[in-house]
Coordinates of C-alpha atoms in Angstrom, one line a residue:
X1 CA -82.3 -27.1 -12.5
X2 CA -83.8 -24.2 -10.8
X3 CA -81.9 -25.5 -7.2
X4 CA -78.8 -25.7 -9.6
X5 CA -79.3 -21.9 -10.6
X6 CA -79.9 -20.8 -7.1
X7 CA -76.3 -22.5 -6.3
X8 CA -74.6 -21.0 -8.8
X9 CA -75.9 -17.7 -7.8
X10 CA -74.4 -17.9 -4.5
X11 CA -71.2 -19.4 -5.4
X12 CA -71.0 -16.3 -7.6
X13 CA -72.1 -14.0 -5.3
X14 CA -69.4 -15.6 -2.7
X15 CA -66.5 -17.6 -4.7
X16 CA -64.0 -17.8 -1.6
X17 CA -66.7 -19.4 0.3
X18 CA -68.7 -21.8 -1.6
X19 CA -66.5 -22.1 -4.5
X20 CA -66.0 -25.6 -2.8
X21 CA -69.1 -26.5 -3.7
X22 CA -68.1 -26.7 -7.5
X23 CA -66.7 -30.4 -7.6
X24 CA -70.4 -31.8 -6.0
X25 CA -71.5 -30.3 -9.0
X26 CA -69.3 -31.5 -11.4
X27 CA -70.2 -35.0 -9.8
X28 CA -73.6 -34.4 -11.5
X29 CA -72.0 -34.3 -14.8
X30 CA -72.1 -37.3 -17.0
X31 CA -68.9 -39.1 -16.1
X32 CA -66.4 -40.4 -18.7
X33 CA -67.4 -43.8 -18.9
X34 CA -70.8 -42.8 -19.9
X35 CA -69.4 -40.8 -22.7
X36 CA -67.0 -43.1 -24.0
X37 CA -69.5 -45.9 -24.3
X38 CA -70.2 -46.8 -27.9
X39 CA -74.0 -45.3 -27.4
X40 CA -73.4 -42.4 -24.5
X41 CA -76.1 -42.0 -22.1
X42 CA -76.9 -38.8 -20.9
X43 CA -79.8 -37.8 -18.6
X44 CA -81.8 -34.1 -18.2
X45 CA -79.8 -34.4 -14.9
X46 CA -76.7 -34.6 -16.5
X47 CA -77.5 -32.0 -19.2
X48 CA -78.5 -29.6 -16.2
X49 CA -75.5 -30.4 -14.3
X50 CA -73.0 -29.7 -17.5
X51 CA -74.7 -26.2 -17.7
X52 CA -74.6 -25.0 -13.9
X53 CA -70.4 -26.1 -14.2
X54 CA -70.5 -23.9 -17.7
X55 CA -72.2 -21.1 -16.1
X56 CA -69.4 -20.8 -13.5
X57 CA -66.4 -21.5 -16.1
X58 CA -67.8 -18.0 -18.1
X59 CA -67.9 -16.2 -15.2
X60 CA -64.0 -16.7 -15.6
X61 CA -63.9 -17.5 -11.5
X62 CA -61.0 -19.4 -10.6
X63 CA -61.4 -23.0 -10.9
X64 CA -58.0 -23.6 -11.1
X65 CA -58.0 -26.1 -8.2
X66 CA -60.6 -28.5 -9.8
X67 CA -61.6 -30.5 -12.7
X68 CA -64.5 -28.4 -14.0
X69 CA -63.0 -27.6 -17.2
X70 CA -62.3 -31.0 -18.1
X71 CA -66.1 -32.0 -17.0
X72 CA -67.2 -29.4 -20.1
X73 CA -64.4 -30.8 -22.5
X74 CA -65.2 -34.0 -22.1
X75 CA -69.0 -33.9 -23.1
X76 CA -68.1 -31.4 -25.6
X77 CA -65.9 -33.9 -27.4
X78 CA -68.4 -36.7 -26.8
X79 CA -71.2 -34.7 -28.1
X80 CA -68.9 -34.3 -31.4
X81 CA -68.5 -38.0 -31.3
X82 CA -72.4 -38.7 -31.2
X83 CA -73.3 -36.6 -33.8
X84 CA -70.5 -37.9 -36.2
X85 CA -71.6 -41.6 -35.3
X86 CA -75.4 -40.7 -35.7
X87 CA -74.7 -38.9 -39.0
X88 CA -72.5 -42.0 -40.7
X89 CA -75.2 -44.3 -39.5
X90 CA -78.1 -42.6 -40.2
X91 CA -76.7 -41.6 -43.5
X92 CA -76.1 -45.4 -44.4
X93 CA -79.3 -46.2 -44.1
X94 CA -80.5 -43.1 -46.4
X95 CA -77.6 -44.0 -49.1
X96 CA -80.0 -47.2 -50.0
X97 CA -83.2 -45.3 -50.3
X98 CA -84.3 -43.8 -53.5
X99 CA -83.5 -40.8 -56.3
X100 CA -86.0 -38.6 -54.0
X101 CA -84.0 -39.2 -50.7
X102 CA -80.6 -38.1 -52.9
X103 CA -82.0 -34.8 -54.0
X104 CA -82.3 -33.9 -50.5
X105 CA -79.0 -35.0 -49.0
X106 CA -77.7 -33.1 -52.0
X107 CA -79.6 -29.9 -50.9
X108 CA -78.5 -30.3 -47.5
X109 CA -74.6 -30.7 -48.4
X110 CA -74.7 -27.7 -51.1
X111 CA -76.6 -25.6 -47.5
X112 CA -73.7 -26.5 -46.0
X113 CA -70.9 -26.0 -48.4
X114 CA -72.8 -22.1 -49.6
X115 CA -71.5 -19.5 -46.8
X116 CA -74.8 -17.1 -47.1
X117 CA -76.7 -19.9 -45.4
X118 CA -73.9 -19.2 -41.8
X119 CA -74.7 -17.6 -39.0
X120 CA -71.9 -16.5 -36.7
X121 CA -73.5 -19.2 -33.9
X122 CA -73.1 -22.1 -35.9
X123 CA -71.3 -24.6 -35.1
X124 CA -68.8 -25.6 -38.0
X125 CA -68.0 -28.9 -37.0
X126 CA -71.3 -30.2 -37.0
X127 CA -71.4 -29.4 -40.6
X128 CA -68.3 -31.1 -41.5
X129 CA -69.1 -34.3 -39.2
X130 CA -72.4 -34.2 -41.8
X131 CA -70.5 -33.7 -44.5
X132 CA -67.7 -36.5 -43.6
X133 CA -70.5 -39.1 -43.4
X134 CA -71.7 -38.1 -46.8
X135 CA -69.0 -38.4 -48.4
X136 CA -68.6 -41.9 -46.7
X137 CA -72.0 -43.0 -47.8
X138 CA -72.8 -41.2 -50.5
X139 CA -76.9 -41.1 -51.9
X140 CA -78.3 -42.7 -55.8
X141 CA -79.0 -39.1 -57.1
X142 CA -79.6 -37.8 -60.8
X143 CA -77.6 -36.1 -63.0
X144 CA -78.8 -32.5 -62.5
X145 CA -78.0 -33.3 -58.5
X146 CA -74.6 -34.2 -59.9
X147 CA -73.8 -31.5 -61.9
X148 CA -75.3 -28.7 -59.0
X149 CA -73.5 -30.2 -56.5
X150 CA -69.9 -30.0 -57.9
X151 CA -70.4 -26.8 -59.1
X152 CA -71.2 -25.6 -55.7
X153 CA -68.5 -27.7 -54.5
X154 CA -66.0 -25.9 -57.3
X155 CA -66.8 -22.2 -56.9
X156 CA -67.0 -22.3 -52.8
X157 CA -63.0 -22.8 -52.6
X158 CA -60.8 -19.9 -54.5
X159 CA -59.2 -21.3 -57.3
X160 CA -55.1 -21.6 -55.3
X161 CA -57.2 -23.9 -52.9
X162 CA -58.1 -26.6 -55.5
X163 CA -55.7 -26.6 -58.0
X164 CA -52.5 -25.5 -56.2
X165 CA -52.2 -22.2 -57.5
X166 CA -51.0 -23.5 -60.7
X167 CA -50.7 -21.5 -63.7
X168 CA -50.3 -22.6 -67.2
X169 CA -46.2 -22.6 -68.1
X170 CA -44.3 -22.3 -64.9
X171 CA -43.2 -25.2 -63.9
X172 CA -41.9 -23.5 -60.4
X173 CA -45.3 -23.2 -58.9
X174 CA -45.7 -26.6 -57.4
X175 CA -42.6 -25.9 -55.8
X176 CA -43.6 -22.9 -54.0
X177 CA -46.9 -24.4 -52.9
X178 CA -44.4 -26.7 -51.2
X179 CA -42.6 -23.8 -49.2
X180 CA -45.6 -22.8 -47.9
X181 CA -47.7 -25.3 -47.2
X182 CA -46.9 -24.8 -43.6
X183 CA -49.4 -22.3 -43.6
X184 CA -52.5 -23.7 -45.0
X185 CA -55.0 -24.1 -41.8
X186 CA -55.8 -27.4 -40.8
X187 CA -59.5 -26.8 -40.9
X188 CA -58.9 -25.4 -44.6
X189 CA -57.3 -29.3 -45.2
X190 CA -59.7 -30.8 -44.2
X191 CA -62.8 -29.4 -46.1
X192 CA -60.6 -29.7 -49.7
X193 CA -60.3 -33.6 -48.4
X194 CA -64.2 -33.9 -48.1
X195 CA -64.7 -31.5 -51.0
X196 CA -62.8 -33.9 -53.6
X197 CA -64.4 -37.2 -51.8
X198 CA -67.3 -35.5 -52.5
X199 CA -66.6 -35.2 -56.3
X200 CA -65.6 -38.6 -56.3
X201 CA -68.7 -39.9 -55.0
X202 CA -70.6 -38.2 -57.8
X203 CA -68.1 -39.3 -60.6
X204 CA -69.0 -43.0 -59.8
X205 CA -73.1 -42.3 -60.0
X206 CA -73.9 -40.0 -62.9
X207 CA -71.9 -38.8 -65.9
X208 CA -71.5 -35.0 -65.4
X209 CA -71.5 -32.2 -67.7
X210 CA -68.8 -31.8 -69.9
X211 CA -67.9 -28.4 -69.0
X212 CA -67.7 -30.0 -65.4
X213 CA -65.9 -32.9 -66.4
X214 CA -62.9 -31.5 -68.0
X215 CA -62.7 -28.9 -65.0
X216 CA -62.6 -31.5 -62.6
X217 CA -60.1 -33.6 -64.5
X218 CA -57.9 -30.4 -65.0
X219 CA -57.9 -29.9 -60.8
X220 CA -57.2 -33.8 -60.3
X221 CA -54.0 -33.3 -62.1
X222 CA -52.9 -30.2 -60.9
X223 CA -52.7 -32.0 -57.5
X224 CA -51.3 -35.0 -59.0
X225 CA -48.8 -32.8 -60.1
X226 CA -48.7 -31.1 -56.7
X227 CA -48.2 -34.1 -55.0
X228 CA -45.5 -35.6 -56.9
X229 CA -43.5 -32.6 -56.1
X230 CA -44.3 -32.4 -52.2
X231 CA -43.2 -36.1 -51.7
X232 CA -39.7 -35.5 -53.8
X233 CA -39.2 -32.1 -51.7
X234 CA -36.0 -32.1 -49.5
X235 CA -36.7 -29.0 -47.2
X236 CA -33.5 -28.3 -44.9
X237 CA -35.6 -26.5 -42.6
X238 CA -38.3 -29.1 -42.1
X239 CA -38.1 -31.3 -39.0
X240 CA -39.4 -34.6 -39.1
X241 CA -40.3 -34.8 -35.6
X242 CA -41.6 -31.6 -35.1
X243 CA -45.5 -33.1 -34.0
X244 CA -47.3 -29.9 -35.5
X245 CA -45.3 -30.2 -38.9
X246 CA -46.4 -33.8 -38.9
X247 CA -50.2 -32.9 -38.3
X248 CA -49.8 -30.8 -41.2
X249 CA -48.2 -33.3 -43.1
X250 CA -50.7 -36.2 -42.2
X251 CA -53.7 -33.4 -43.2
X252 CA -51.9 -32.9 -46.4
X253 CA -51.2 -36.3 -47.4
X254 CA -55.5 -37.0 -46.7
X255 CA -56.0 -34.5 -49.3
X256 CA -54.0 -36.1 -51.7
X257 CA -55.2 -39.1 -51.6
X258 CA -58.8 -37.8 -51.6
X259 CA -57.7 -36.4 -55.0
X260 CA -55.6 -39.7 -56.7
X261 CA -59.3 -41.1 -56.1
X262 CA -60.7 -37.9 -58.0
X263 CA -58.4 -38.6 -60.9
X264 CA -59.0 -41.7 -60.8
X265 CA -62.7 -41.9 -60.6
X266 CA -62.9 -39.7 -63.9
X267 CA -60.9 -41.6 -65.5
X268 CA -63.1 -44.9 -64.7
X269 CA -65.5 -42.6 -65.8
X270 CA -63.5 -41.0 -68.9
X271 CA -65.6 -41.9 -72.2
X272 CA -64.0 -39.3 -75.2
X273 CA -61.6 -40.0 -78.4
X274 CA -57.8 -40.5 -77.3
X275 CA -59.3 -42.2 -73.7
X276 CA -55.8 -44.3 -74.4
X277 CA -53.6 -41.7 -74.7
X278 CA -55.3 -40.0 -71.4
X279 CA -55.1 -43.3 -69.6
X280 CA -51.5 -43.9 -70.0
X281 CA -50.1 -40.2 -69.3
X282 CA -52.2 -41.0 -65.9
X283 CA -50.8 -44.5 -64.9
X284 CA -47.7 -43.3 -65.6
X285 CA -47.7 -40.4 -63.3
X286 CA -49.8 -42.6 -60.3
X287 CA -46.7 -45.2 -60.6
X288 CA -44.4 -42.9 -60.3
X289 CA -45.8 -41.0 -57.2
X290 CA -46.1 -44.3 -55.5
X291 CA -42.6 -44.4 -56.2
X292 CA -42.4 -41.6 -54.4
X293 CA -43.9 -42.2 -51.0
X294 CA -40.3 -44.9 -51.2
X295 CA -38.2 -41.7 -51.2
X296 CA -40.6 -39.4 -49.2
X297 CA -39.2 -37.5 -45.4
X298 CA -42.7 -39.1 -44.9
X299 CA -42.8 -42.5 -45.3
X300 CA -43.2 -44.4 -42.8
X301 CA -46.1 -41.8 -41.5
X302 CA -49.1 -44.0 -41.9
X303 CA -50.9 -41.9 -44.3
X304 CA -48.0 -42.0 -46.6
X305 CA -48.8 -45.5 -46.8
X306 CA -52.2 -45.1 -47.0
X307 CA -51.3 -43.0 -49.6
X308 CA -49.3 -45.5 -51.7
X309 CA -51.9 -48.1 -51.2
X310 CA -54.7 -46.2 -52.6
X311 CA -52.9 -45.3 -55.8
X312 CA -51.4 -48.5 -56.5
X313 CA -55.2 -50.1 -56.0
X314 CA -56.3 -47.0 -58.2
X315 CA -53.8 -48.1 -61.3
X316 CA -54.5 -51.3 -61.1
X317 CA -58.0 -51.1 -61.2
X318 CA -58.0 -48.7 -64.5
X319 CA -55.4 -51.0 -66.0
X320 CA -57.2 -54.3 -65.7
X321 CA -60.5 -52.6 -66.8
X322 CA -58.8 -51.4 -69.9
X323 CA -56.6 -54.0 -70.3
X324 CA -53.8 -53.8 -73.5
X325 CA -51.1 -51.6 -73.2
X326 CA -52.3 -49.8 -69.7
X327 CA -52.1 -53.4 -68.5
X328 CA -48.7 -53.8 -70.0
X329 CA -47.3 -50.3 -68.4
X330 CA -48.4 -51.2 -64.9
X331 CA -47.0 -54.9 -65.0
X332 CA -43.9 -53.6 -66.3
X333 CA -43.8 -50.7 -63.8
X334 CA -45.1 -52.8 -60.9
X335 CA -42.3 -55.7 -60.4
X336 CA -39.1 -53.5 -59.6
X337 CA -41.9 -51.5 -57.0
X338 CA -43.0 -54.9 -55.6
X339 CA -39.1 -55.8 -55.3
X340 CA -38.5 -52.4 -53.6
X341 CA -41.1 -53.3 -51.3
X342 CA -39.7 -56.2 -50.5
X343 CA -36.2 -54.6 -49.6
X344 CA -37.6 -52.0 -46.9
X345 CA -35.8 -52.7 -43.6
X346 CA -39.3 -52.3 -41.7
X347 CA -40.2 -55.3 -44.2
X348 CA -39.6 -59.0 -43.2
X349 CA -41.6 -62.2 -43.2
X350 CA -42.6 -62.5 -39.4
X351 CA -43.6 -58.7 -39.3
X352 CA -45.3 -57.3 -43.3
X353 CA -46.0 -54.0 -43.4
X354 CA -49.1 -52.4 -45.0
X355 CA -47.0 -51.9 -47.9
X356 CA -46.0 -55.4 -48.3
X357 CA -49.5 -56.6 -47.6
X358 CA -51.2 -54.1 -50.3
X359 CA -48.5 -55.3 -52.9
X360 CA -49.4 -58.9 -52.1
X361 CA -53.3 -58.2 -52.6
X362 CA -53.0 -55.9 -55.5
X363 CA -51.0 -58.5 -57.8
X364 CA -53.5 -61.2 -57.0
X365 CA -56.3 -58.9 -58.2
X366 CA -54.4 -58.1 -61.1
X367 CA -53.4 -61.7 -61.9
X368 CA -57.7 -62.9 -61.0
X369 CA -58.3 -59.7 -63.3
X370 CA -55.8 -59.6 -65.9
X371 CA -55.5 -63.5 -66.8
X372 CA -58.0 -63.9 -69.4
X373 CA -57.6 -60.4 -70.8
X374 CA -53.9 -61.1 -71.7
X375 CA -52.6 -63.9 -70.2
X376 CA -49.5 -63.5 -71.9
X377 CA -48.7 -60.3 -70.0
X378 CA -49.5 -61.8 -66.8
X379 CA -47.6 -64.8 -67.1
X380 CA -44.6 -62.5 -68.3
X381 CA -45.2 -60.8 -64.6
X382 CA -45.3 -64.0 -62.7
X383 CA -42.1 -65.6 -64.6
X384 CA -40.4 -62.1 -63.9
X385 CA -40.9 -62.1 -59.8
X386 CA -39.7 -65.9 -59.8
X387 CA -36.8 -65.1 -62.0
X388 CA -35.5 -62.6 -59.1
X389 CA -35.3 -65.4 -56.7
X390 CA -32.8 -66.9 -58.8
X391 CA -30.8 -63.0 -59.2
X392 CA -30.8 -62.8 -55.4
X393 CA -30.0 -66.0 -54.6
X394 CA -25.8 -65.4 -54.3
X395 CA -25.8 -64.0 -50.7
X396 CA -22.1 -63.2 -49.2
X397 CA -20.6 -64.8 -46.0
X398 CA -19.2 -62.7 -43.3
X399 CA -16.1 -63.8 -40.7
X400 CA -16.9 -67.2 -40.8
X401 CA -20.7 -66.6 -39.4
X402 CA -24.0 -68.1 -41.4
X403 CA -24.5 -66.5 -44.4
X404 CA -26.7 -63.5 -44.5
X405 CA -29.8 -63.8 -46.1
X406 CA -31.2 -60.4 -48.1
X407 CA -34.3 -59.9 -46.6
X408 CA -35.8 -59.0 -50.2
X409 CA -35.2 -62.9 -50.9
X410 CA -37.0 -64.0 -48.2
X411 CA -39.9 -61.3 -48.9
X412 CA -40.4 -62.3 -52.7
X413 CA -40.5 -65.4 -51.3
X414 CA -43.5 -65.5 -49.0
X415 CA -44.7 -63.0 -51.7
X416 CA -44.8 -66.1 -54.3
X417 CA -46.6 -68.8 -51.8
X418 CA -48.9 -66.1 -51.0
X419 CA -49.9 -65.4 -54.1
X420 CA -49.7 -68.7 -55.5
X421 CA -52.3 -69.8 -52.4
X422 CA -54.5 -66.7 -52.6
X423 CA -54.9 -67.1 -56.8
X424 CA -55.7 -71.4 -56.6
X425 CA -54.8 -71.6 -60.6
X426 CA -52.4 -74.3 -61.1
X427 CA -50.5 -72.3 -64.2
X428 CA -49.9 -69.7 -61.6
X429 CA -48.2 -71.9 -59.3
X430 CA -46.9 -73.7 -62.4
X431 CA -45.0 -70.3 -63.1
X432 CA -43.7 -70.1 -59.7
X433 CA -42.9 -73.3 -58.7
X434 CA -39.5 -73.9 -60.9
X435 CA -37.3 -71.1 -59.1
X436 CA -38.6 -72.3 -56.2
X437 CA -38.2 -75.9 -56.0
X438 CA -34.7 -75.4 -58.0
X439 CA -33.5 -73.1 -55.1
X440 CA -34.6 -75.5 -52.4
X441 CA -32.9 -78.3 -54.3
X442 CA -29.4 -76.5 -53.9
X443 CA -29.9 -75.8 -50.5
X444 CA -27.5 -78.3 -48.0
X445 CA -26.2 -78.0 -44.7
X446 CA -24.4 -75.0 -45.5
X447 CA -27.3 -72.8 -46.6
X448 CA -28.3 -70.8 -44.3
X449 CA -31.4 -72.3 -42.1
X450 CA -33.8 -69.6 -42.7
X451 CA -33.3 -69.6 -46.3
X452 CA -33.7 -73.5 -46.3
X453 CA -36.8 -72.6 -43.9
X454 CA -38.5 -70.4 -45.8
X455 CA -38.1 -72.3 -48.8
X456 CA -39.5 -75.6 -47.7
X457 CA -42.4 -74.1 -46.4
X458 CA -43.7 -72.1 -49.3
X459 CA -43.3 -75.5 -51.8
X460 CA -45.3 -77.3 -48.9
X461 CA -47.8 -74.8 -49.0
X462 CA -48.3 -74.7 -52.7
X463 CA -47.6 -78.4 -53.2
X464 CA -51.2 -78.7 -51.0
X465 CA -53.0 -77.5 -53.0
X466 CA -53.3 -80.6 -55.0
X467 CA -52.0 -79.2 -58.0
X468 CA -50.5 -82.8 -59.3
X469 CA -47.0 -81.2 -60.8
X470 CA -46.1 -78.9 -58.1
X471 CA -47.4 -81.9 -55.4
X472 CA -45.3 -85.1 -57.1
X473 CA -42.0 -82.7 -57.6
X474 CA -42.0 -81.4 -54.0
X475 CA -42.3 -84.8 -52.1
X476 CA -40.1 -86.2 -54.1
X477 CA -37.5 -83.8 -53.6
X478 CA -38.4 -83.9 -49.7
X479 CA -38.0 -87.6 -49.7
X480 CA -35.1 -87.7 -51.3
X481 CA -33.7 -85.1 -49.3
X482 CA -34.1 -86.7 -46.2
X483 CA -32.6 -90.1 -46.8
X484 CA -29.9 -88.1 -47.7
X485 CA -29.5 -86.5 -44.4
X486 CA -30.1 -89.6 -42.3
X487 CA -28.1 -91.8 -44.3
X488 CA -24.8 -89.5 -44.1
X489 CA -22.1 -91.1 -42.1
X490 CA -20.0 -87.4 -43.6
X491 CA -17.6 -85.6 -41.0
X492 CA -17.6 -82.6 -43.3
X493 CA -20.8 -81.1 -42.4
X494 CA -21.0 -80.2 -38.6
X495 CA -23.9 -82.3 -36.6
X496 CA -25.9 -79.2 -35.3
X497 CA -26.2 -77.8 -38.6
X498 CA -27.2 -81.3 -40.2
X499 CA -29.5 -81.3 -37.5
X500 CA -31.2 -78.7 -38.1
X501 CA -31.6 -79.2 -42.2
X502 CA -32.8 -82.8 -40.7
X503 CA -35.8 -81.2 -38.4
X504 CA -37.4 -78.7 -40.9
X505 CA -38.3 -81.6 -43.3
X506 CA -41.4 -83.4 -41.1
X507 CA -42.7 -79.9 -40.8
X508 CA -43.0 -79.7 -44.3
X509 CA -44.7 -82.9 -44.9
X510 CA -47.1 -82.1 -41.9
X511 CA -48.0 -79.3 -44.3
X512 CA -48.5 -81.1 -47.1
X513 CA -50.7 -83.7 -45.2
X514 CA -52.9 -81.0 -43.4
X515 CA -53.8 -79.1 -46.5
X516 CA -54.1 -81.7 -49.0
X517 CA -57.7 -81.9 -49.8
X518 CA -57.8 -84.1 -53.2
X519 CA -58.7 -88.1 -52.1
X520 CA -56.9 -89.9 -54.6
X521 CA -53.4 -87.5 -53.7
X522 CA -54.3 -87.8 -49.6
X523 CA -54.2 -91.8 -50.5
X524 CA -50.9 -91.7 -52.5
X525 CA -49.1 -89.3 -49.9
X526 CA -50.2 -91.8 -47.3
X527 CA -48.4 -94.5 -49.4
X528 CA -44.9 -92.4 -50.1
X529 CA -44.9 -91.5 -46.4
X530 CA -45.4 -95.5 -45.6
X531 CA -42.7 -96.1 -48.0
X532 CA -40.0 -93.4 -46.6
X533 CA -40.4 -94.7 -43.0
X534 CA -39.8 -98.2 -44.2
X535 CA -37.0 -96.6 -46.1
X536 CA -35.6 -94.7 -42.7
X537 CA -35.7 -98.1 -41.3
X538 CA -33.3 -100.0 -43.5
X539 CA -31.2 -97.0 -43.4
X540 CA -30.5 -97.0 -39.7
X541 CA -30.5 -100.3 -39.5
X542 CA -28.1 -100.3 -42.3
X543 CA -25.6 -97.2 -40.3
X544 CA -26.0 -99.0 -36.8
X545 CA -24.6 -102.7 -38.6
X546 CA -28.1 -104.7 -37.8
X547 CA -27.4 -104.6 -34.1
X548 CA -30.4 -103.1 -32.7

């Protein structure tokens, strides 16, 4: 280091003439690859070389013609990096340990919340990298922890910061928080997002005060509320594109869904007289601001999905806990949004979106969940996506071309099979099965080949999983089927479109015979495929007059 210094001194003393000099020092600087690595590598070489290139920089000399300033960037971002990464791992490890080990962590986050403990060096983002990874992997801790913690964590915002500003009575608020959220700091953003994951994290470990309780349940709505109205808003001055306005946005929309899992952990959490009444008023306003991210200038931001996810995973997680009516509301609310889903235009079979997928997931958790709570209910949900197979199935045909399939057919579809395979009951494909196999029944040459596509290969699927009713009814239709095909001598179905209704049949017996698992069905498929090649025989023998 000390040959460093004297270097420095003389490029300082003479920057025309030695300035040149700077980029063999910057060569002693840990280069990017070393800091990208998963575990950076840094040497007292490096270290010494990163301050001789900072000395120069603050001497504000002009380095205009080099690369030092992105030599000091670069470690400066992968310092941030490493202490992030050491703080979420280390922190994992400590979330295991015992009560003792959480008082501290506890100690150390309410140091870092309280602003008497600053000094003007510190360095904020260290804080909040440690304050990230605790609310990531949050500590076992007692109650009194608890209840200290989020009343440090409630009285180091000002009040407009945490509940939007809202005031008992106007109803206008919401909507002016909503004009100027524009000018809310990113940095601000950020710590109410760790503040209420914070909260949450304590929800699911002790039981907190009472006083506590209702205050935090009081804030979770207010931004519930809050939200609601951002994702409605229709500002005429807000450009979508405009990259800062999206930071903002995607900041914003982090902080809301730190706070639907506020709400929703208390009310996992919620143990008081009228906990129905409370329940319901909740679900109903969760559903309806999922609705919202549909509708939203912000949709297809990621967040907004991430968004839509985490409160439709929220909802269904109260409902099939409490089961009863909350079950009812959200199987009753959830269909036309699964549908809706299913009709985005970024939505299609080949290519699901998040959206799609979470909708998928989150009814098989509710159908695992809800089935032996009230079966009725769920079998009412089941029936009622089936039954819009059969509402969609009248598609119109254009100049002549192939008939256009919606694409919410298709999607409900795949969303059936899917679910049908996840779940493995045989009532749940039992439920599904009819509007399918009845749809691929009326298929012919006319239907359109992806629609005939589609179809055969959800039945195949289902049909192997060796569920006897949905297994006999789909090879026999597929049998049937195709001796039909290959036994027509018709002119009034074109060849290439026979064809191709001819070709997707073996695919769907392939599927059948790959997944079947039961023995005693694997040896009775082998004997009905036996059978229909015998049966092809005759019938080409039979079309070509015995003359081959």
């Amino acid at each position: 280091m000390e040959a460093l210094n004297e270097l420095c001194d003389i490029i300082e003393q003479n920057p025309k003439q030695f300035l040149d000099k700077l980029p063999w020092i910057c060569q002693q600087c840990p280069q990017p690859k070393l800091l990208c690595a998963e575990s950076p590598r840094v040497s007292q070489s490096h270290l010494n070389g990163v301050l001789a290139v900072t000395r120069i920089l603050s001497r504000n000399l002009d380095t205009s013609q080099n690369d030092a300033k992105f030599v000091v960037l670069d470690f400066l971002q992968a310092l941030r990096s490493s202490i992030s990464a050491f703080y979420f791992s280390f922190l994992g490890y400590v979330s295991c340990l015992s009560l003792e080990f959480g008082t501290i962590v506890v100690e150390l986050v309410m140091m870092s919340c309280c602003g008497e403990t600053e000094s003007e060096d510190r360095d904020q983002s260290i804080s909040m990298a440690f304050l990230s990874a605790v609310s990531q992997h949050f500590p076992t801790i007692q109650q009194s922890d608890g209840d200290n913690l989020i009343t440090v964590l409630l009285h180091q915002f000002p009040a407009d910061e945490l509940s939007i500003g809202y005031s008992k009575g106007s109803k206008d608020v919401f909507l002016h928080k909503v004009a100027s959220f524009e000018d809310e700091s990113i940095e601000c953003l950020e710590k109410q997002e760790i503040a209420f994951k914070l909260v949450t994290n304590v929800l699911c470990k002790v039981k907190l005060d009472s006083q506590l309780y209702l205050l935090v349940r009081s804030i979770a709505k207010r931004q519930l509320q809050s939200m609601y109205a951002f994702l409605k808003s229709r500002r005429q001055d807000w450009n979508t594109q405009d990259p800062l306005l999206k930071t903002r946005v995607n900041a914003k929309l982090f902080v809301y869904q730190a706070a639907a899992q506020m709400e929703i952990g208390s009310l996992m959490s919620l143990e008081t007289d009228g906990k129905k009444r409370l329940i319901m008023e909740a679900l109903t306003l969760l559903i309806n601001i999922a609705e919202a991210c549909f509708t939203s200038l912000w949709r297809s931001m990621k967040a907004c999905k991430d968004l839509f996810i985490s409160l439709l995973s929220g909802t269904a997680k109260i409902a099939t806990a409490e089961a009863g009516q909350p079950l009812r509301l959200l199987l009753t609310r959830l269909k036309p949004l699964i549908l809706a889903v299913c009709a985005q235009p970024d939505t299609s079979v080949s290519s699901q979106g998040n959206m799609f997928e979470s909708v998928f997931k989150i009814s098989c958790e509710i159908i695992v969940s809800g089935w032996a709570k009230d079966q009725a209910s769920v079998n009412a949900f089941i029936v009622g996506l089936a039954s819009s197979i059969r509402e969609r199935y009248d598609y119109g045909e254009q100049d002549g071309r192939e008939k256009q399939v919606p694409d919410v057919l298709l999607n409900v579809i795949q969303l059936l099979a899917d679910i049908s395979v996840a779940v493995k009951k045989p009532e749940v494909a039992d439920k599904n099965f009819p509007s399918l196999i009845e749809s691929l029944d009326e298929c012919d040459v006319s239907s359109p080949h992806s629609l005939r596509l589609q179809l055969l290969e959800v039945v195949s699927r289902i049909a192997s999983l060796g569920f006897e009713k949905s297994y006999r009814q789909t090879v026999v239709l597929m049998r049937r089927s195709y001796l039909s095909q290959i036994s027509v001598e018709s002119n009034t179905s074109a060849p290439e479109s026979r064809s191709k209704h001819i070709e997707t049949l073996p695919a769907g017996f392939l599927t059948i015979a790959c997944g079947l698992m039961k023995t005693k069905l694997r040896a009775d498929y082998r004997h009905r495929l036996l059978s229909l090649c015998s049966d092809v025989g005759l019938a080409s023998e039979s079309k070509s007059g015995g003359k081959n």
